PDB file of C-alpha atoms in Angstrom:
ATOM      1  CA  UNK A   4       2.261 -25.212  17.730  1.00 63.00           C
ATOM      2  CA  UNK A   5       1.762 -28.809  19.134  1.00 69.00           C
ATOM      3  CA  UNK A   6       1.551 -31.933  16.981  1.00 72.00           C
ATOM      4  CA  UNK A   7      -1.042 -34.427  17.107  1.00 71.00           C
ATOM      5  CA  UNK A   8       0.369 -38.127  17.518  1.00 73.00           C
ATOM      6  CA  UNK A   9       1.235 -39.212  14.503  1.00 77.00           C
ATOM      7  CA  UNK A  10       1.376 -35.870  12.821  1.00 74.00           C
ATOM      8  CA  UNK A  11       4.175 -34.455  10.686  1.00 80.00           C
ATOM      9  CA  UNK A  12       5.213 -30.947   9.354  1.00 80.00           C
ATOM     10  CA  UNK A  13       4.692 -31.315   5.314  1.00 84.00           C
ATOM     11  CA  UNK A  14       5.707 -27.515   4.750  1.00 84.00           C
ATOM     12  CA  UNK A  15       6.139 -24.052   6.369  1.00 84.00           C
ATOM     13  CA  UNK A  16       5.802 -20.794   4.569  1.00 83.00           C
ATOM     14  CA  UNK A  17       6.314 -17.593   5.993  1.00 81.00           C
ATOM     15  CA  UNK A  18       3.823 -14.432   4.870  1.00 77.00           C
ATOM     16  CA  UNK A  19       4.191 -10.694   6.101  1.00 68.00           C
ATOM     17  CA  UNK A  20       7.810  -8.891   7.494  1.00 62.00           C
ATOM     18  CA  UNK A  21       8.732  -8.827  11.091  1.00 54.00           C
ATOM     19  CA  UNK A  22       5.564  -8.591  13.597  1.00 55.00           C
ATOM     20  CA  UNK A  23       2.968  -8.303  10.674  1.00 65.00           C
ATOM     21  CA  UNK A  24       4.059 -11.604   9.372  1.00 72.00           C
ATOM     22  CA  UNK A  25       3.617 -14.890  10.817  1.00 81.00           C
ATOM     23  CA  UNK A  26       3.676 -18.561   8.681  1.00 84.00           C
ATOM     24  CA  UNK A  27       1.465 -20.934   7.299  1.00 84.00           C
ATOM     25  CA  UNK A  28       2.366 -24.398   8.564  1.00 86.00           C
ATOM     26  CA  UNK A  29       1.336 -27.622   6.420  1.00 86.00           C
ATOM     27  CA  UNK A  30       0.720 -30.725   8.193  1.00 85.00           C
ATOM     28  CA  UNK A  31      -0.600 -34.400   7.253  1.00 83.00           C
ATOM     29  CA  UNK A  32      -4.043 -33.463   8.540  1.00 82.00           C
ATOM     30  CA  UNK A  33      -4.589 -29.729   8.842  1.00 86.00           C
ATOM     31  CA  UNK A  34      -2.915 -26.085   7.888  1.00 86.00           C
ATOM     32  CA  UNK A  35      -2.092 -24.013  10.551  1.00 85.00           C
ATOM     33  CA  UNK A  36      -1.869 -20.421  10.264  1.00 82.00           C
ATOM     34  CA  UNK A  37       0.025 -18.741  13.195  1.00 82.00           C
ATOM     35  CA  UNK A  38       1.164 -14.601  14.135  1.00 80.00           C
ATOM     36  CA  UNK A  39       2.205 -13.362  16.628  1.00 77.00           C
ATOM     37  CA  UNK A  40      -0.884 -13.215  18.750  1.00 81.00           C
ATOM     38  CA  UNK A  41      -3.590 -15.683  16.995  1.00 81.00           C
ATOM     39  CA  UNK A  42      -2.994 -18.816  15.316  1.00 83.00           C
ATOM     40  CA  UNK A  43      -5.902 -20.704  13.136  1.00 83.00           C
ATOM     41  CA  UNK A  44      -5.933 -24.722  12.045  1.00 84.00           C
ATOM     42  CA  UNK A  45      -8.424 -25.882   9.213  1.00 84.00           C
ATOM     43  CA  UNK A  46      -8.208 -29.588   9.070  1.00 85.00           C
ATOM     44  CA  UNK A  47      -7.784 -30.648   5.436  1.00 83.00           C
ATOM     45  CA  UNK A  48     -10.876 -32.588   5.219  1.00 85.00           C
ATOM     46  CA  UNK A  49     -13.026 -28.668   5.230  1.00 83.00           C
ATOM     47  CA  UNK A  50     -10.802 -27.300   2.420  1.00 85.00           C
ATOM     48  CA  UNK A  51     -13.169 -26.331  -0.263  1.00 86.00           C
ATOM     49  CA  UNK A  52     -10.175 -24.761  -2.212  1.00 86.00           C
ATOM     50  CA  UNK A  53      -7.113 -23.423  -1.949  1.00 87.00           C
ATOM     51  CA  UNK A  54      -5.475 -20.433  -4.529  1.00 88.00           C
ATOM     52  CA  UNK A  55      -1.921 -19.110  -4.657  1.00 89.00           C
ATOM     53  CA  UNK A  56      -1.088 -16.516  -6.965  1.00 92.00           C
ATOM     54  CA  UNK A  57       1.101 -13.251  -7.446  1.00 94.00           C
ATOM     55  CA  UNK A  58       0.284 -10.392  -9.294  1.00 94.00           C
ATOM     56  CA  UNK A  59       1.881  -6.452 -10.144  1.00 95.00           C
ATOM     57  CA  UNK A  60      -0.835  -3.562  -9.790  1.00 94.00           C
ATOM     58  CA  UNK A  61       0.031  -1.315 -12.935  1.00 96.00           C
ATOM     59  CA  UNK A  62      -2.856   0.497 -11.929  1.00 96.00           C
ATOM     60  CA  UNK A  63      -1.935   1.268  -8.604  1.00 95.00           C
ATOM     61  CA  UNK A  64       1.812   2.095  -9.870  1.00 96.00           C
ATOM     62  CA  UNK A  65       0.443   4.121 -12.375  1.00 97.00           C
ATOM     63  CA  UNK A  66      -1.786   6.148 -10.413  1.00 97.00           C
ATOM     64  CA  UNK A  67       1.007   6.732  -7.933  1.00 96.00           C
ATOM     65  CA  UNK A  68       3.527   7.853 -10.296  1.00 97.00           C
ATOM     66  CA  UNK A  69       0.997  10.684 -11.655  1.00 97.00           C
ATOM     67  CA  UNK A  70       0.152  11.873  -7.874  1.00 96.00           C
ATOM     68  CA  UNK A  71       4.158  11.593  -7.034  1.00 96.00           C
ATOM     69  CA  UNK A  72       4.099  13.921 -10.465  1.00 96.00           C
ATOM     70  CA  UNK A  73       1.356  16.217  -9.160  1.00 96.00           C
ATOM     71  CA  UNK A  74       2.839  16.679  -6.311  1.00 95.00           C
ATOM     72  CA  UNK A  75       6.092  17.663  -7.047  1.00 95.00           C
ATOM     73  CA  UNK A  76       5.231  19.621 -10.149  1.00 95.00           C
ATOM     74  CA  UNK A  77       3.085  21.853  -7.819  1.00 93.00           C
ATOM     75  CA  UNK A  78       5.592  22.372  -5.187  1.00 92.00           C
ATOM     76  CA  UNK A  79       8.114  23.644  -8.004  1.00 92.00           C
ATOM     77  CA  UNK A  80       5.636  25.827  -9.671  1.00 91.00           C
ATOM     78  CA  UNK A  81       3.430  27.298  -6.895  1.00 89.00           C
ATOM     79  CA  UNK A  82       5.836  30.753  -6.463  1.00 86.00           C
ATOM     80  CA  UNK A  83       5.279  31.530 -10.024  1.00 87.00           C
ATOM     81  CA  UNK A  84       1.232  30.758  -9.721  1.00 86.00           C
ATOM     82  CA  UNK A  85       1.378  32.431  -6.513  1.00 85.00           C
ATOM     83  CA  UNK A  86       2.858  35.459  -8.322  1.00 83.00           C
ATOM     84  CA  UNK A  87       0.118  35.460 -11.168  1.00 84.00           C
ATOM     85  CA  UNK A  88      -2.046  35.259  -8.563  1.00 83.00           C
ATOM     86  CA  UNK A  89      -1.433  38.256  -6.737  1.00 80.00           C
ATOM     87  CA  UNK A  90      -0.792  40.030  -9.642  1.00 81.00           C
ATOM     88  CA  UNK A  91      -3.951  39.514 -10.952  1.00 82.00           C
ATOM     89  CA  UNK A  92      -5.671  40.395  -7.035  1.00 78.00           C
ATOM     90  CA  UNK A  93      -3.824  43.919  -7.786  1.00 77.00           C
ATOM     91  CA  UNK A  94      -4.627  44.673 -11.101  1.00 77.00           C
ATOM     92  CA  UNK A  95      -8.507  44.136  -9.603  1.00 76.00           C
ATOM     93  CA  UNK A  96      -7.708  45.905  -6.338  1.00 73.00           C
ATOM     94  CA  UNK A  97      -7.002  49.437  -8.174  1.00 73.00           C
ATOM     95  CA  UNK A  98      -9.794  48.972 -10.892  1.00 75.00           C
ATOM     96  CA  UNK A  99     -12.166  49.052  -8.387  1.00 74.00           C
ATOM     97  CA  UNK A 100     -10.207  50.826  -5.178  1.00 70.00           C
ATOM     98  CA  UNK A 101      -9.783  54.740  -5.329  1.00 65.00           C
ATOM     99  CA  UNK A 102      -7.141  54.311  -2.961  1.00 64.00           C
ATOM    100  CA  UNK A 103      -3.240  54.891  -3.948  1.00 59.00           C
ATOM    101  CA  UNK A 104      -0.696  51.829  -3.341  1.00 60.00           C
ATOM    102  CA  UNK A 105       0.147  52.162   0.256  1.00 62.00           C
ATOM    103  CA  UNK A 106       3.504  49.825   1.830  1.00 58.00           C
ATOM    104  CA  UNK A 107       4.817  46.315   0.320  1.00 56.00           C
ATOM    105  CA  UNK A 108       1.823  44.535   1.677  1.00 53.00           C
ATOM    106  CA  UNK A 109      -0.528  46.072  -1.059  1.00 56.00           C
ATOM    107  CA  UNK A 110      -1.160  43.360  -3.590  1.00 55.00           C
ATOM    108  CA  UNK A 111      -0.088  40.506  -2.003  1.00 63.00           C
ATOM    109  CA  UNK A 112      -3.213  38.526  -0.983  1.00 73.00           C
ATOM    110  CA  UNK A 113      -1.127  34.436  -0.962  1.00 72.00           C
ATOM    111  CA  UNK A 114       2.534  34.559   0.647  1.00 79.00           C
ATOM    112  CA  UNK A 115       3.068  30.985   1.385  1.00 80.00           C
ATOM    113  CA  UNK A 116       6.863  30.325   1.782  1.00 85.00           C
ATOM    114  CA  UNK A 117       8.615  27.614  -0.255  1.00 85.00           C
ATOM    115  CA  UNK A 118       9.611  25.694   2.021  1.00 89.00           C
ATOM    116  CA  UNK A 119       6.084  25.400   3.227  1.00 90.00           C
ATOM    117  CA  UNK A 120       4.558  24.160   0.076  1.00 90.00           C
ATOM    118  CA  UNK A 121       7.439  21.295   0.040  1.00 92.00           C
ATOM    119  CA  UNK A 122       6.381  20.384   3.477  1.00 94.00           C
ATOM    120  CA  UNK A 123       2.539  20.132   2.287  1.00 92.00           C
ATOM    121  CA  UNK A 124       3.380  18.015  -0.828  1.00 93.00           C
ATOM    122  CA  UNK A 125       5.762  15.896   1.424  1.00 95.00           C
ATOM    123  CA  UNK A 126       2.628  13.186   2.035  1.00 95.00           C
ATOM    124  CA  UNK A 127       1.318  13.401  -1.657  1.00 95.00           C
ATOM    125  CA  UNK A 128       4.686  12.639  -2.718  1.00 96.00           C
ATOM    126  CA  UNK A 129       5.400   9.670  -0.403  1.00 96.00           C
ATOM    127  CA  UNK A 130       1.765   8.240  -0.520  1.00 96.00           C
ATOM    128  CA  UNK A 131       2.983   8.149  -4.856  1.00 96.00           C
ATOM    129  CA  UNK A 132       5.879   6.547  -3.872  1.00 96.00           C
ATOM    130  CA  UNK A 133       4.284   3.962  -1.635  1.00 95.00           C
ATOM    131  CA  UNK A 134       1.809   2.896  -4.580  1.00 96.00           C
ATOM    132  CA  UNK A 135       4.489   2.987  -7.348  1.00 96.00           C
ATOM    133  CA  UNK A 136       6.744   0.673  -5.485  1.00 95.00           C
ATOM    134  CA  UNK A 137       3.720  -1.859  -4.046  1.00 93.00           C
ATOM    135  CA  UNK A 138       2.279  -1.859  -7.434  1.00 94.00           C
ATOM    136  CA  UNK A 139       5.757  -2.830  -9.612  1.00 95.00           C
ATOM    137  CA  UNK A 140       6.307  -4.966  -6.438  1.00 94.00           C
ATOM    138  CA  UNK A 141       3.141  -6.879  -6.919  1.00 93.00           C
ATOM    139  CA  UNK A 142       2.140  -8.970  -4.210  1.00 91.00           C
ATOM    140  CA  UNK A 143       1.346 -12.678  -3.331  1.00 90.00           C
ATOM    141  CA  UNK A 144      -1.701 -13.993  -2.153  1.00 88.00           C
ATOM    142  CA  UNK A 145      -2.443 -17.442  -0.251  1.00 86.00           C
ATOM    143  CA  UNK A 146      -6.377 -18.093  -0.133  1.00 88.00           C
ATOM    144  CA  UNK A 147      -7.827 -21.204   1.610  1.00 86.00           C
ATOM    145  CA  UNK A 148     -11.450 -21.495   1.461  1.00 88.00           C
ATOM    146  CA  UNK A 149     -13.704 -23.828   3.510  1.00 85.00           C
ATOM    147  CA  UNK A 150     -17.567 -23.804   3.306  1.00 85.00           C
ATOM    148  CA  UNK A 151     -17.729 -21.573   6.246  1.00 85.00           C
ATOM    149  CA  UNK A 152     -15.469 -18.946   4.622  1.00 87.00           C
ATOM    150  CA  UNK A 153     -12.132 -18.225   3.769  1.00 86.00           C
ATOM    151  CA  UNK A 154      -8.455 -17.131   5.379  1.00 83.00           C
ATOM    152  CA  UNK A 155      -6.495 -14.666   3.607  1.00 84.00           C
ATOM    153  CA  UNK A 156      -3.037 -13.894   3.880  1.00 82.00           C
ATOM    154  CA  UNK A 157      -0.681 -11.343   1.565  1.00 83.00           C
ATOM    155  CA  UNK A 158       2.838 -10.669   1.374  1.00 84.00           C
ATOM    156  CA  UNK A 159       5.002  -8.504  -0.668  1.00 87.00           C
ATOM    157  CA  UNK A 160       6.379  -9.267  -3.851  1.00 88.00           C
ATOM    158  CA  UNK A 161       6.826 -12.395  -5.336  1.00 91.00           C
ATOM    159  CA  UNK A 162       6.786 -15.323  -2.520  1.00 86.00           C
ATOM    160  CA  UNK A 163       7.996 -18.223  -3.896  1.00 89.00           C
ATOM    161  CA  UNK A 164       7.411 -20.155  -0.736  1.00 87.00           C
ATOM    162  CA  UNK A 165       3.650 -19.280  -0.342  1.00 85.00           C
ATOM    163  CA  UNK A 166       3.318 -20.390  -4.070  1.00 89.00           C
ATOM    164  CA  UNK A 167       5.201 -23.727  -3.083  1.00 89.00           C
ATOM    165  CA  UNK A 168       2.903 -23.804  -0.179  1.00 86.00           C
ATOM    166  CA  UNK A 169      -0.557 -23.812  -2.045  1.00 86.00           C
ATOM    167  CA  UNK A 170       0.763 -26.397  -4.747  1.00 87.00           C
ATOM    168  CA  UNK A 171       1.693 -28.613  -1.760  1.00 86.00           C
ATOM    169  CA  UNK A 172      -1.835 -28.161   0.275  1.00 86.00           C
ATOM    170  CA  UNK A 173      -3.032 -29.038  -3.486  1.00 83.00           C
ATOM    171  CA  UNK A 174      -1.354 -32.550  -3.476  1.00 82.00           C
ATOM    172  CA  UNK A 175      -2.588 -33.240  -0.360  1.00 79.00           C
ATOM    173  CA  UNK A 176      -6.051 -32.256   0.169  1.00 74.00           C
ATOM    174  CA  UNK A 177      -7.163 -34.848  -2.039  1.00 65.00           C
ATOM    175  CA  UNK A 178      -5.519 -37.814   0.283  1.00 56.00           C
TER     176      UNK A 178
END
């Protein structure tokens, strides 16, 4: 980033972790927002507004802590289902097959080892843990709208700094 004669650095923020991140830069006549491979400036004068604001997702945590359930209440369960299961297949089989049992294959229609089923739930279960943790995390959100459209940028949990930074861009948009 290069100043502008007579420009100064108001405030930095930073948004985003490690090569997803980047910062939000404050100066006395525009905001830049820089990454690692693009960098934006909106002078001051085409702010239309600017929002800050954190918030949880109980929904989202909610939602994940009934699919983290799900998922691990079918991966204990499934050998006795799978049992029932084939039980009832047998009790059908000789009702309507003349045939007499024949081996240790006759009857069992589902063999899915237990291991197996753990490995299937494995996403379900982290995809439950991923939305219970984002949603009690919440998230903080910088907004800054012009008339042409507006820049977005989240980060995780609650960002005192990007806060900071929209109260500041606040007091001096109005200079």
């Amino acid at each position: 980033m290069q100043l502008a004669p007579e420009e100064e650095v108001v405030i930095e923020a930073r948004f985003g972790l490690g090569l997803f991140g980047g910062t939000a830069t404050l100066t006395t006549r525009r905001i830049l927002l820089s990454t690692a491979d693009s960098e934006e400036s909106v002078p001051l004068m085409a702010l239309t507004s600017v929002r800050a604001a954190f918030a949880r997702d109980f929904a989202a945590a909610f939602w994940g802590a009934l699919l983290l359930a799900f998922a691990i209440t079918f991966a204990v369960a499934y050998k006795p289902l799978e049992t029932g299961v084939n039980t009832l297949a047998m009790g059908i089989e000789k009702r309507m097959s003349d045939k007499a049992p024949e081996g240790e294959a006759y009857g069992r229609f589902i063999h899915v080892s237990n291991g197996l089923v753990w490995l299937l739930m494995l996403p379900l279960m982290g995809w439950g843990v991923y939305k219970v943790v984002g949603g009690l995390l919440g998230e903080t959100t910088l907004v800054i709208a012009t008339a042409s459209g507006e820049l977005r940028r989240t980060a995780r949990g609650r960002r005192e700094e990007l806060l900071e930074f929209g109260a500041e861009v606040g007091r001096h948009a109005g200079r």
